Short mmCIF file of C-alpha atoms in Angstrom, two decimals:
data_model
loop_
_atom_site.label_atom_id
_atom_site.label_comp_id
_atom_site.label_asym_id
_atom_site.label_seq_id
_atom_site.Cartn_x
_atom_site.Cartn_y
_atom_site.Cartn_z
CA UNK A 1 11.30 7.87 -18.00
CA UNK A 2 12.19 10.68 -17.57
CA UNK A 3 14.90 12.40 -18.75
CA UNK A 4 15.88 11.85 -15.52
CA UNK A 5 15.27 9.31 -14.43
CA UNK A 6 18.19 6.95 -15.69
CA UNK A 7 20.64 9.90 -14.92
CA UNK A 8 20.12 9.69 -11.31
CA UNK A 9 22.07 6.32 -10.62
CA UNK A 10 24.76 3.80 -12.40
CA UNK A 11 25.91 3.86 -14.48
CA UNK A 12 24.24 7.27 -15.66
CA UNK A 13 25.69 9.22 -13.16
CA UNK A 14 29.41 8.39 -13.44
CA UNK A 15 28.52 9.16 -17.60
CA UNK A 16 27.85 12.74 -17.41
CA UNK A 17 30.30 13.27 -14.37
CA UNK A 18 32.98 11.42 -16.44
CA UNK A 19 31.71 13.87 -20.28
CA UNK A 20 31.91 16.81 -17.80
CA UNK A 21 35.09 16.24 -15.91
CA UNK A 22 36.85 15.56 -19.45
CA UNK A 23 35.14 19.03 -21.34
CA UNK A 24 35.12 16.95 -24.57
CA UNK A 25 31.71 17.07 -25.70
CA UNK A 26 32.20 21.48 -26.18
CA UNK A 27 33.11 20.64 -29.52
CA UNK A 28 31.27 17.74 -30.67
CA UNK A 29 28.01 17.87 -32.86
CA UNK A 30 25.14 16.52 -31.11
CA UNK A 31 24.80 13.40 -33.85
CA UNK A 32 28.58 13.01 -32.14
CA UNK A 33 28.04 13.99 -28.88
CA UNK A 34 25.38 11.26 -28.91
CA UNK A 35 26.79 8.35 -30.94
CA UNK A 36 30.57 8.48 -28.68
CA UNK A 37 28.24 8.33 -25.70
CA UNK A 38 25.98 5.52 -27.18
CA UNK A 39 29.43 3.46 -28.17
CA UNK A 40 29.93 3.39 -24.35
CA UNK A 41 27.23 2.29 -22.88
CA UNK A 42 24.46 -0.74 -23.79
CA UNK A 43 21.65 0.84 -22.74
CA UNK A 44 19.80 4.24 -25.00
CA UNK A 45 18.79 5.09 -23.22
CA UNK A 46 21.22 6.06 -21.14
CA UNK A 47 23.38 7.13 -23.49
CA UNK A 48 20.67 9.53 -24.82
CA UNK A 49 19.90 11.14 -21.49
CA UNK A 50 23.91 11.88 -20.61
CA UNK A 51 24.20 13.68 -23.92
CA UNK A 52 20.86 15.82 -24.00
CA UNK A 53 21.54 16.84 -19.89
CA UNK A 54 25.39 18.07 -21.49
CA UNK A 55 23.38 20.16 -24.50
CA UNK A 56 20.95 21.59 -21.64
CA UNK A 57 23.39 22.49 -19.14
CA UNK A 58 25.49 23.82 -22.50
CA UNK A 59 22.38 26.39 -22.82
CA UNK A 60 21.95 26.55 -19.20
CA UNK A 61 25.03 28.34 -19.23
CA UNK A 62 23.97 31.76 -20.17
CA UNK A 63 20.99 31.92 -17.73
CA UNK A 64 23.59 29.85 -14.72
CA UNK A 65 27.02 30.44 -15.84
CA UNK A 66 28.47 27.34 -14.96
CA UNK A 67 26.41 26.34 -11.68
CA UNK A 68 25.04 25.11 -14.79
CA UNK A 69 27.20 22.23 -15.28
CA UNK A 70 26.74 21.01 -11.30
CA UNK A 71 22.48 20.76 -11.88
CA UNK A 72 19.94 19.00 -13.51
CA UNK A 73 17.73 20.82 -16.98
CA UNK A 74 14.96 19.39 -18.07
CA UNK A 75 13.82 20.91 -21.88
CA UNK A 76 10.66 22.97 -19.59
CA UNK A 77 13.08 23.42 -17.21
CA UNK A 78 15.73 25.56 -19.13
CA UNK A 79 13.18 27.52 -20.80
CA UNK A 80 11.60 27.96 -17.15
CA UNK A 81 14.19 28.50 -14.86
CA UNK A 82 14.90 32.21 -14.08
CA UNK A 83 18.01 33.05 -14.28
CA UNK A 84 20.51 32.61 -11.56
CA UNK A 85 21.32 37.03 -10.99
CA UNK A 86 17.52 37.49 -10.72
CA UNK A 87 16.95 34.32 -8.76
CA UNK A 88 19.59 35.78 -5.48
CA UNK A 89 17.27 39.10 -6.11
CA UNK A 90 15.24 37.50 -5.13
CA UNK A 91 16.81 35.25 -2.14
CA UNK A 92 18.20 38.76 -0.53
CA UNK A 93 14.32 40.41 -0.45
CA UNK A 94 13.49 37.20 2.01
CA UNK A 95 16.01 37.26 3.67
CA UNK A 96 16.08 40.51 4.74
CA UNK A 97 12.59 40.50 4.78
CA UNK A 98 13.31 37.77 8.32
CA UNK A 99 12.07 34.50 5.83
CA UNK A 100 13.33 31.80 7.41
CA UNK A 101 10.92 28.77 5.72
CA UNK A 102 10.10 29.52 2.68
CA UNK A 103 6.75 27.31 0.24
CA UNK A 104 8.56 27.48 -3.51
CA UNK A 105 4.75 26.93 -4.93
CA UNK A 106 6.13 25.80 -8.91
CA UNK A 107 8.91 24.58 -7.97
CA UNK A 108 10.31 23.03 -11.82
CA UNK A 109 13.40 22.33 -11.34
CA UNK A 110 14.43 24.58 -8.40
CA UNK A 111 16.78 27.70 -9.35
CA UNK A 112 15.15 29.98 -7.12
CA UNK A 113 15.03 27.71 -4.13
CA UNK A 114 18.69 26.56 -4.81
CA UNK A 115 19.06 29.85 -4.27
CA UNK A 116 16.90 29.88 -1.87
CA UNK A 117 18.46 27.64 -0.05
CA UNK A 118 21.49 28.81 -1.25
CA UNK A 119 21.37 32.04 1.07
CA UNK A 120 20.90 29.94 4.30
CA UNK A 121 16.40 29.25 4.06
CA UNK A 122 14.74 26.94 4.88
CA UNK A 123 13.48 25.51 1.52
CA UNK A 124 10.23 22.98 0.85
CA UNK A 125 9.48 23.10 -3.08
CA UNK A 126 6.50 20.99 -4.78
CA UNK A 127 6.08 21.14 -8.48
CA UNK A 128 3.32 19.03 -10.57
CA UNK A 129 5.42 17.59 -13.09
CA UNK A 130 7.50 14.70 -12.08
CA UNK A 131 10.19 14.90 -14.36
CA UNK A 132 11.31 18.69 -13.08
CA UNK A 133 11.05 17.08 -9.30
CA UNK A 134 13.40 15.02 -10.29
CA UNK A 135 15.38 16.94 -11.21
CA UNK A 136 14.77 20.20 -8.13
CA UNK A 137 15.59 16.66 -5.75
CA UNK A 138 18.71 16.01 -6.87
CA UNK A 139 19.71 20.01 -7.10
CA UNK A 140 18.75 20.55 -4.26
CA UNK A 141 20.28 17.61 -2.97
CA UNK A 142 23.35 18.88 -0.69
CA UNK A 143 21.19 20.91 1.25
CA UNK A 144 19.88 18.56 4.60
CA UNK A 145 16.72 21.12 5.53
CA UNK A 146 15.44 21.31 1.94
CA UNK A 147 12.49 19.72 0.92
CA UNK A 148 10.50 18.56 -2.71
CA UNK A 149 6.91 17.25 -2.80
CA UNK A 150 4.72 16.36 -5.51
CA UNK A 151 1.80 18.45 -4.77
CA UNK A 152 -1.10 19.93 -6.80
CA UNK A 153 -0.32 23.40 -5.48
CA UNK A 154 -4.00 24.46 -6.72
CA UNK A 155 -5.59 22.43 -3.96
CA UNK A 156 -3.26 24.12 -1.45
CA UNK A 157 -4.58 26.59 1.85
CA UNK A 158 -3.74 28.65 4.10
CA UNK A 159 -4.59 25.81 6.39
CA UNK A 160 -1.58 22.98 4.69
CA UNK A 161 0.84 26.81 4.71
CA UNK A 162 0.80 26.59 8.71
CA UNK A 163 1.18 22.41 8.68
CA UNK A 164 4.31 23.34 6.64
CA UNK A 165 5.40 26.04 9.03
CA UNK A 166 5.95 27.99 6.33
CA UNK A 167 6.16 31.78 6.73
CA UNK A 168 7.27 32.84 2.87
CA UNK A 169 5.98 32.13 0.09
CA UNK A 170 6.80 31.93 -3.75
CA UNK A 171 4.64 31.17 -5.84
CA UNK A 172 5.39 31.24 -10.21
CA UNK A 173 1.94 30.33 -12.24
CA UNK A 174 2.31 28.18 -14.66
CA UNK A 175 2.04 30.67 -18.17
CA UNK A 176 3.55 28.07 -20.93
CA UNK A 177 1.71 25.04 -21.18
CA UNK A 178 4.86 22.26 -20.96
CA UNK A 179 6.53 20.75 -24.52
CA UNK A 180 3.38 18.44 -24.69
CA UNK A 181 1.27 21.26 -25.30
CA UNK A 182 3.64 23.62 -27.60
CA UNK A 183 4.80 25.05 -24.77
CA UNK A 184 2.71 27.72 -26.15
CA UNK A 185 2.10 30.66 -23.62
CA UNK A 186 -0.78 31.08 -21.47
CA UNK A 187 -1.38 35.08 -22.11
CA UNK A 188 -4.80 36.03 -19.53
CA UNK A 189 -3.97 34.93 -15.62
CA UNK A 190 -7.47 33.33 -15.69
CA UNK A 191 -6.05 30.34 -17.13
CA UNK A 192 -2.66 30.39 -15.70
CA UNK A 193 -2.37 27.89 -12.94
CA UNK A 194 -2.98 28.24 -10.10
CA UNK A 195 -4.61 31.44 -11.31
CA UNK A 196 -3.07 34.58 -10.42
CA UNK A 197 -6.26 35.13 -8.55
CA UNK A 198 -5.17 31.92 -6.20
CA UNK A 199 -2.14 32.65 -5.87
CA UNK A 200 -2.87 36.04 -4.51
CA UNK A 201 -5.30 34.97 -2.16
CA UNK A 202 -2.92 33.39 -0.68
CA UNK A 203 -1.08 36.07 0.86
CA UNK A 204 -4.29 36.14 3.41
CA UNK A 205 -2.75 33.61 5.40
CA UNK A 206 1.44 33.99 5.22
CA UNK A 207 1.82 37.53 4.44
CA UNK A 208 4.72 37.18 2.82
CA UNK A 209 4.52 36.21 -1.11
CA UNK A 210 6.35 37.22 -4.09
CA UNK A 211 4.81 35.88 -7.19
CA UNK A 212 6.53 36.35 -9.94
CA UNK A 213 4.23 37.10 -13.12
CA UNK A 214 4.58 37.50 -16.75
CA UNK A 215 5.62 41.14 -17.93
CA UNK A 216 3.01 42.26 -20.24
CA UNK A 217 0.21 41.91 -17.48
CA UNK A 218 -1.71 45.12 -17.23
CA UNK A 219 -1.75 47.00 -13.92
CA UNK A 220 -5.66 46.48 -12.86
CA UNK A 221 -4.70 43.19 -11.84
CA UNK A 222 -1.65 44.02 -8.92
CA UNK A 223 -3.00 44.66 -5.47
CA UNK A 224 -2.19 48.66 -5.30
CA UNK A 225 -0.66 48.22 -2.24
CA UNK A 226 1.55 45.68 -3.97
CA UNK A 227 5.08 46.81 -5.10
CA UNK A 228 5.88 45.34 -8.80
CA UNK A 229 8.57 45.09 -9.98
CA UNK A 230 9.87 44.47 -14.16
CA UNK A 231 13.32 43.05 -14.56
CA UNK A 232 15.84 43.62 -17.55
CA UNK A 233 18.80 41.55 -17.73
CA UNK A 234 21.62 42.61 -20.34
CA UNK A 235 18.48 44.03 -22.59
CA UNK A 236 16.61 41.62 -22.59
CA UNK A 237 12.57 41.85 -21.01
CA UNK A 238 13.00 38.34 -18.29
CA UNK A 239 10.18 38.17 -15.64
CA UNK A 240 7.72 40.32 -13.26
CA UNK A 241 7.56 40.45 -9.59
CA UNK A 242 5.00 41.53 -7.37
CA UNK A 243 5.84 41.26 -4.22
CA UNK A 244 4.00 41.99 -1.09
CA UNK A 245 4.09 44.91 1.29
CA UNK A 246 5.86 42.50 4.26
CA UNK A 247 8.89 42.11 0.90
CA UNK A 248 8.95 45.14 -1.02
CA UNK A 249 11.33 47.72 1.73
CA UNK A 250 10.56 49.85 -1.39
CA UNK A 251 6.95 50.55 -1.21
CA UNK A 252 3.90 49.87 -3.06
CA UNK A 253 4.42 51.69 -6.44
CA UNK A 254 6.17 49.89 -10.05
CA UNK A 255 9.56 50.13 -10.29
CA UNK A 256 12.11 49.23 -13.47
CA UNK A 257 15.71 46.45 -12.03
CA UNK A 258 18.69 47.13 -14.97
CA UNK A 259 21.12 44.55 -14.97
CA UNK A 260 23.47 44.74 -16.92
CA UNK A 261 26.93 42.66 -16.06
CA UNK A 262 25.61 41.48 -12.58
CA UNK A 263 25.18 45.58 -11.91
CA UNK A 264 21.59 46.67 -10.43
CA UNK A 265 20.17 49.54 -11.47
CA UNK A 266 16.58 50.11 -9.83
CA UNK A 267 14.65 53.15 -11.58
CA UNK A 268 11.53 54.03 -9.20
CA UNK A 269 8.51 56.79 -9.68
CA UNK A 270 8.03 58.34 -6.10
CA UNK A 271 4.70 59.84 -7.73
CA UNK A 272 3.64 56.56 -8.10
CA UNK A 273 2.20 55.13 -5.09
CA UNK A 274 -0.25 52.57 -6.18
CA UNK A 275 1.47 49.77 -8.21
CA UNK A 276 -2.00 49.76 -10.44
CA UNK A 277 -2.31 53.40 -10.79
CA UNK A 278 -1.69 54.02 -14.75
CA UNK A 279 1.18 55.08 -15.79
CA UNK A 280 2.38 59.08 -15.85
CA UNK A 281 2.97 60.96 -18.85
CA UNK A 282 5.82 62.03 -20.34
CA UNK A 283 6.00 65.65 -22.34
CA UNK A 284 6.06 65.76 -25.81
CA UNK A 285 8.94 68.34 -27.63
CA UNK A 286 10.88 68.43 -30.67
CA UNK A 287 13.40 65.98 -32.35
CA UNK A 288 17.05 66.54 -30.87
CA UNK A 289 19.97 65.91 -30.96
CA UNK A 290 20.51 62.89 -29.32
CA UNK A 291 18.03 60.00 -28.92
CA UNK A 292 17.86 57.29 -25.84
CA UNK A 293 15.17 54.06 -26.18
CA UNK A 294 15.05 53.40 -22.88
CA UNK A 295 15.30 49.67 -21.45
CA UNK A 296 12.89 47.33 -22.18
CA UNK A 297 12.29 47.19 -18.14
CA UNK A 298 11.64 50.97 -18.10
CA UNK A 299 8.97 50.85 -20.62
CA UNK A 300 6.61 47.52 -19.38
CA UNK A 301 7.22 49.68 -15.34
CA UNK A 302 5.70 52.71 -17.24
CA UNK A 303 8.48 54.73 -15.42
CA UNK A 304 9.32 56.86 -18.31
CA UNK A 305 8.34 59.76 -17.14
CA UNK A 306 10.94 59.31 -14.81
CA UNK A 307 13.49 59.18 -16.85
CA UNK A 308 12.61 61.86 -19.19
CA UNK A 309 13.31 63.97 -15.65
CA UNK A 310 16.12 62.38 -14.28
CA UNK A 311 17.89 63.12 -18.35
CA UNK A 312 16.12 67.07 -19.14
CA UNK A 313 14.16 64.47 -22.07
CA UNK A 314 10.66 64.40 -23.25
CA UNK A 315 8.90 61.80 -26.32
CA UNK A 316 9.64 63.30 -29.71
CA UNK A 317 5.08 61.35 -30.02
CA UNK A 318 2.77 60.02 -27.97
CA UNK A 319 2.44 56.72 -26.50
CA UNK A 320 5.87 55.66 -28.61
CA UNK A 321 9.15 55.25 -26.02
CA UNK A 322 11.66 57.20 -27.60
CA UNK A 323 12.76 60.16 -26.04
CA UNK A 324 15.14 62.91 -27.35
CA UNK A 325 17.27 65.96 -25.77
CA UNK A 326 20.29 67.98 -26.54
CA UNK A 327 22.30 66.46 -23.56
CA UNK A 328 24.21 63.27 -24.11
CA UNK A 329 23.13 61.52 -20.77
CA UNK A 330 24.71 58.59 -19.49
CA UNK A 331 22.15 56.03 -18.17
CA UNK A 332 21.70 51.66 -17.86
CA UNK A 333 18.61 52.81 -17.46
CA UNK A 334 18.06 53.60 -21.84
CA UNK A 335 20.43 52.73 -25.04
CA UNK A 336 21.92 56.45 -26.70
CA UNK A 337 22.39 57.34 -29.96
CA UNK A 338 23.07 60.88 -31.71
CA UNK A 339 20.95 62.50 -34.97
CA UNK A 340 22.27 63.19 -38.23
CA UNK A 341 19.90 63.66 -40.30
CA UNK A 342 15.59 62.76 -40.99
CA UNK A 343 14.18 62.87 -43.83
CA UNK A 344 10.69 61.43 -44.97
CA UNK A 345 10.06 57.29 -43.97
CA UNK A 346 10.61 56.64 -48.25
CA UNK A 347 13.45 54.48 -49.25
CA UNK A 348 14.36 57.12 -51.81
CA UNK A 349 14.75 59.17 -48.72
CA UNK A 350 16.76 57.73 -46.58
CA UNK A 351 19.18 56.73 -49.60
CA UNK A 352 20.07 59.93 -50.03
CA UNK A 353 21.26 59.98 -46.83
CA UNK A 354 22.90 57.14 -46.38
CA UNK A 355 24.51 56.89 -49.65
CA UNK A 356 25.88 60.62 -48.86
CA UNK A 357 27.57 59.57 -44.90
CA UNK A 358 28.97 56.32 -47.08
CA UNK A 359 26.49 54.08 -45.35
CA UNK A 360 27.25 49.83 -46.59
CA UNK A 361 25.91 48.58 -43.97
CA UNK A 362 22.72 49.70 -41.52
CA UNK A 363 20.84 48.91 -37.92
CA UNK A 364 17.36 49.28 -38.03
CA UNK A 365 14.82 49.74 -35.28
CA UNK A 366 11.14 50.91 -35.52
CA UNK A 367 8.57 51.71 -33.09
CA UNK A 368 5.12 52.84 -35.11
CA UNK A 369 5.86 52.70 -37.73
CA UNK A 370 4.40 49.41 -39.34
CA UNK A 371 7.49 48.64 -41.75
CA UNK A 372 10.20 45.53 -42.15
CA UNK A 373 13.92 46.15 -41.48
CA UNK A 374 15.01 42.90 -43.40
CA UNK A 375 12.76 44.31 -46.49
CA UNK A 376 13.64 47.69 -46.34
CA UNK A 377 17.55 46.98 -45.70
CA UNK A 378 17.28 44.75 -48.74
CA UNK A 379 15.21 47.59 -50.50
CA UNK A 380 18.69 50.73 -49.59
CA UNK A 381 20.84 48.49 -51.67
CA UNK A 382 23.75 50.42 -49.78
CA UNK A 383 27.59 50.54 -50.42
CA UNK A 384 29.43 51.72 -48.27
CA UNK A 385 32.36 52.08 -45.67
CA UNK A 386 30.20 53.23 -42.39
CA UNK A 387 27.78 52.18 -40.07
CA UNK A 388 24.63 53.24 -39.05
CA UNK A 389 21.71 53.56 -37.36
CA UNK A 390 17.35 54.31 -38.85
CA UNK A 391 14.88 54.14 -36.43
CA UNK A 392 11.58 53.82 -37.97
CA UNK A 393 9.43 56.25 -36.59
CA UNK A 394 6.75 58.67 -35.78
CA UNK A 395 7.10 62.80 -34.85
CA UNK A 396 4.93 64.84 -33.77
CA UNK A 397 2.48 62.51 -35.51
CA UNK A 398 4.93 62.68 -39.11
CA UNK A 399 6.41 58.82 -39.69
CA UNK A 400 10.15 59.48 -39.99
CA UNK A 401 13.17 58.26 -40.86
CA UNK A 402 15.82 59.35 -38.23
CA UNK A 403 19.73 58.93 -39.41
CA UNK A 404 21.20 57.85 -36.16
CA UNK A 405 24.77 56.48 -34.79
CA UNK A 406 24.60 54.08 -32.55
CA UNK A 407 26.42 56.00 -28.27
CA UNK A 408 28.87 53.04 -27.23
CA UNK A 409 29.06 53.50 -23.26
CA UNK A 410 32.63 54.40 -23.31
CA UNK A 411 31.08 57.60 -24.99
CA UNK A 412 29.10 57.90 -23.25
#
């Protein structure tokens, strides 16, 4: 039996609603929660389903906020679901393009479908997984124009899409093996289900095509006329998405979307006019008064040169994503640090600087340096009241440790 099935009818549905209203589950450990629910119901499968769903909803609040407590989740569905703030952006693209009926191909528990429906569009959602479909059906039940169907999307073709009356497609190819396979990532786009080539071919029939892909996708696999966007939320790189021209008012190319506190900031390099082109190389120079760590979405999208030019900064070493400059800049696209000193990347040299600064706590960052942060921290044997940041990297080809102070958003 699916872990969702007991929650679709009595007594599981009512028991879940009862525990949600009370909120007492938040103060209980998973074991105590399971025992408390088990004392209320005879069927152990119902008790287990309610307890698991309460815990999954609590985890899903990180992605969906308070809405998570109104939806049904599966373990795989939680891990693969688009965050609500990002799903809303997906929906807005389709809405702005004039889409009316979206085929959500590989819908999972229906996170994106839910956003499309809330935006007022009709949605038909497909998946092959029975448990995911059960959750999606429940999650979309409040929208009469939405349908959920079990289909192997790898068998769908243009004539199928036209028969359904789709004028837009959103695809999220399976990039994990699922819990039966250990939930391992599938790195090659050829092995996704369906493969990236298969999905892109759908655009020949339905030009309004959006595809959610892995952030590590090579540029040369992206159609040059598409717009590719990498998205991070509060510093975590979440996804890349490929948008056909009909869904990309930005035009062809690449961009970084950085979301902080629900504020969306977009960085586009106007000199990158093809999504599959190689990124421009930023200029290199010496370490200056400030060092900046670009957001992961900026790095993956290849817009570092554009950011460097906007900030009047430069790389401190080729192929390593640290920028430096003489002026402090406030930007959502990079974290800022004030440089205090820089020494050889050796424990003794680092110790001398940190002890002189009375540093007892350090944050350790590394790029282009083969060190283990925990081992370095332990070997420093620090005592003191102050804090500092150690950035292990290369400057002009030499391994160095930059001693710095993190600058807060308020200071910047």
